Coordinates of C-alpha atoms in Angstrom, one line a residue:
M245 CA 0.0 0.0 0.0
T246 CA 1.2 3.4 -0.8
A247 CA 0.1 6.8 0.3
T248 CA 0.5 10.3 -0.9
L249 CA 0.5 13.1 1.6
G250 CA -0.9 16.5 0.5
N251 CA 1.0 19.6 1.4
P252 CA 0.3 20.6 4.9
T253 CA -1.9 23.8 4.9
P254 CA -1.8 26.0 7.9
A255 CA -5.3 27.0 9.1
T256 CA -6.8 29.0 11.8
T257 CA -9.3 27.8 14.3
G258 CA -11.6 29.8 16.4
T259 CA -8.8 30.3 18.8
D260 CA -6.4 31.3 16.1
A261 CA -4.3 28.1 16.9
P262 CA -2.6 26.7 13.8
T263 CA -3.6 23.2 12.6
I264 CA -2.2 21.1 9.8
T265 CA -4.4 19.4 7.3
A266 CA -2.8 16.4 5.6
T267 CA -4.4 14.3 2.9
A268 CA -3.5 10.6 2.4
T269 CA -4.9 8.4 -0.3
T270 CA -4.4 4.7 -0.8
G271 CA -5.9 1.9 -2.9
T272 CA -8.8 -0.2 -1.8
A273 CA -9.2 -0.2 2.1
T274 CA -9.9 -3.3 4.1
A275 CA -10.7 -3.6 7.8
D276 CA -7.0 -4.2 8.6
A277 CA -5.5 -1.7 6.1
W278 CA -3.4 0.8 7.9
T279 CA -2.8 4.1 5.9
P280 CA 0.1 6.3 6.8
I281 CA -1.0 9.9 7.6
C282 CA 1.9 11.9 8.6
A283 CA 5.0 11.8 10.9
F284 CA 4.2 11.7 14.6
D285 CA 6.4 14.7 15.2
D286 CA 4.3 16.6 12.7
L287 CA 1.2 16.5 15.0
L288 CA 1.0 19.3 17.6
P289 CA -0.3 18.2 21.0
E290 CA -3.8 19.1 21.6
R291 CA -4.5 19.9 17.9
G292 CA -6.2 18.0 15.2
V293 CA -5.4 17.2 11.6
A294 CA -7.8 16.1 8.8
A295 CA -6.9 13.2 6.6
L296 CA -8.7 11.6 3.7
V297 CA -8.3 7.8 4.1
D298 CA -9.8 5.9 1.1
G299 CA -12.4 8.5 0.6
V300 CA -13.3 8.9 4.4
Q301 CA -12.5 12.1 6.2
V302 CA -10.8 11.4 9.5
A303 CA -9.9 13.8 12.4
V304 CA -6.6 12.7 14.1
F305 CA -5.6 14.2 17.5
R306 CA -2.4 13.9 19.4
L307 CA -2.8 14.7 23.2
F308 CA -0.3 16.0 25.6
D309 CA 0.4 12.5 27.0
G310 CA 1.3 11.4 23.4
S311 CA -1.8 9.4 22.9
L312 CA -3.5 9.4 19.5
H313 CA -7.2 9.3 18.7
A314 CA -9.0 9.2 15.2
V315 CA -12.6 10.0 14.8
G316 CA -14.8 10.9 11.9
H317 CA -14.2 14.4 10.8
R318 CA -17.8 15.2 10.1
D319 CA -19.9 17.1 12.8
P320 CA -23.1 15.2 12.8
F321 CA -25.0 18.3 14.1
S322 CA -24.0 20.6 11.4
G323 CA -23.0 18.3 8.6
A324 CA -19.7 20.2 8.2
Y325 CA -16.3 18.4 8.2
V326 CA -14.8 20.4 10.9
L327 CA -14.0 18.2 14.0
A328 CA -10.2 18.3 13.4
R329 CA -10.4 22.0 14.0
G330 CA -12.4 21.5 17.3
L331 CA -11.2 22.4 20.8
V332 CA -9.4 19.5 22.6
G333 CA -10.1 19.1 26.3
T334 CA -11.3 16.7 28.9
R335 CA -14.6 16.0 30.6
G336 CA -14.0 14.0 33.7
N337 CA -11.4 11.4 32.5
A338 CA -12.5 11.4 28.9
P339 CA -10.4 13.2 26.3
T340 CA -12.8 15.2 24.2
V341 CA -13.1 17.4 21.2
A342 CA -15.7 20.2 21.0
S343 CA -17.1 20.9 17.6
P344 CA -16.2 24.4 16.4
M345 CA -19.7 24.7 14.9
Y346 CA -22.3 24.2 17.7
K347 CA -19.9 23.2 20.5
Q348 CA -21.1 19.6 21.1
V349 CA -18.4 17.6 22.9
F350 CA -17.4 14.2 21.7
D351 CA -15.4 11.5 23.6
L352 CA -12.3 10.8 21.6
R353 CA -12.2 7.2 22.9
T354 CA -15.7 6.2 22.0
G355 CA -17.0 8.9 19.5
A356 CA -20.1 9.4 21.8
C357 CA -21.5 12.8 22.0
L358 CA -21.4 13.8 25.7
D359 CA -24.2 16.3 25.2
D360 CA -26.6 14.1 23.3
P361 CA -26.0 10.3 24.0
S362 CA -28.2 9.4 20.9
V363 CA -25.4 10.8 18.6
S364 CA -21.8 9.7 18.0
V365 CA -19.0 9.9 15.4
P366 CA -17.2 6.9 14.1
V367 CA -13.9 5.9 15.9
H368 CA -11.0 4.7 13.9
R369 CA -7.9 2.9 14.9
V370 CA -4.6 4.8 15.0
R371 CA -1.1 3.8 15.7
V372 CA 2.5 4.9 15.3
R373 CA 4.8 2.7 13.3
D374 CA 8.4 3.7 12.5
G375 CA 7.5 7.3 13.4
Q376 CA 4.5 7.4 11.1
V377 CA 1.0 7.9 12.3
E378 CA -1.3 5.4 10.7
V379 CA -5.0 5.0 10.6
A380 CA -7.2 2.1 9.9
L381 CA -10.9 2.7 9.1
G382 CA -13.4 0.8 11.2

């Protein structure tokens, strides 16, 4: 499997914090297909990046403790692909991202909306291999 990364594009969030948007494309995905997204060191702690993995937009987050999380990039309340630009935080012990649109908060571990339990975003597997962040859909 090969991947092509797009040029990182600095962007501005509601807090004027820069984010990087990276795009990766591969061939046909399977449940166990890992797609390289970017170097781990390219991810800023407490920031998100958007990646296109086999036609699916994924929001990838690196937290201060070095952990990684990948969820669907689409905000289910607004329909906009914006979650990678959301505000990262915690609620209780749960690492979260708040949508920059209407501010609903999602648990990065489960994808559950903490403000409306009937709504969730997909959660994808993410790992670091040889210094590269990889995402598997599913």
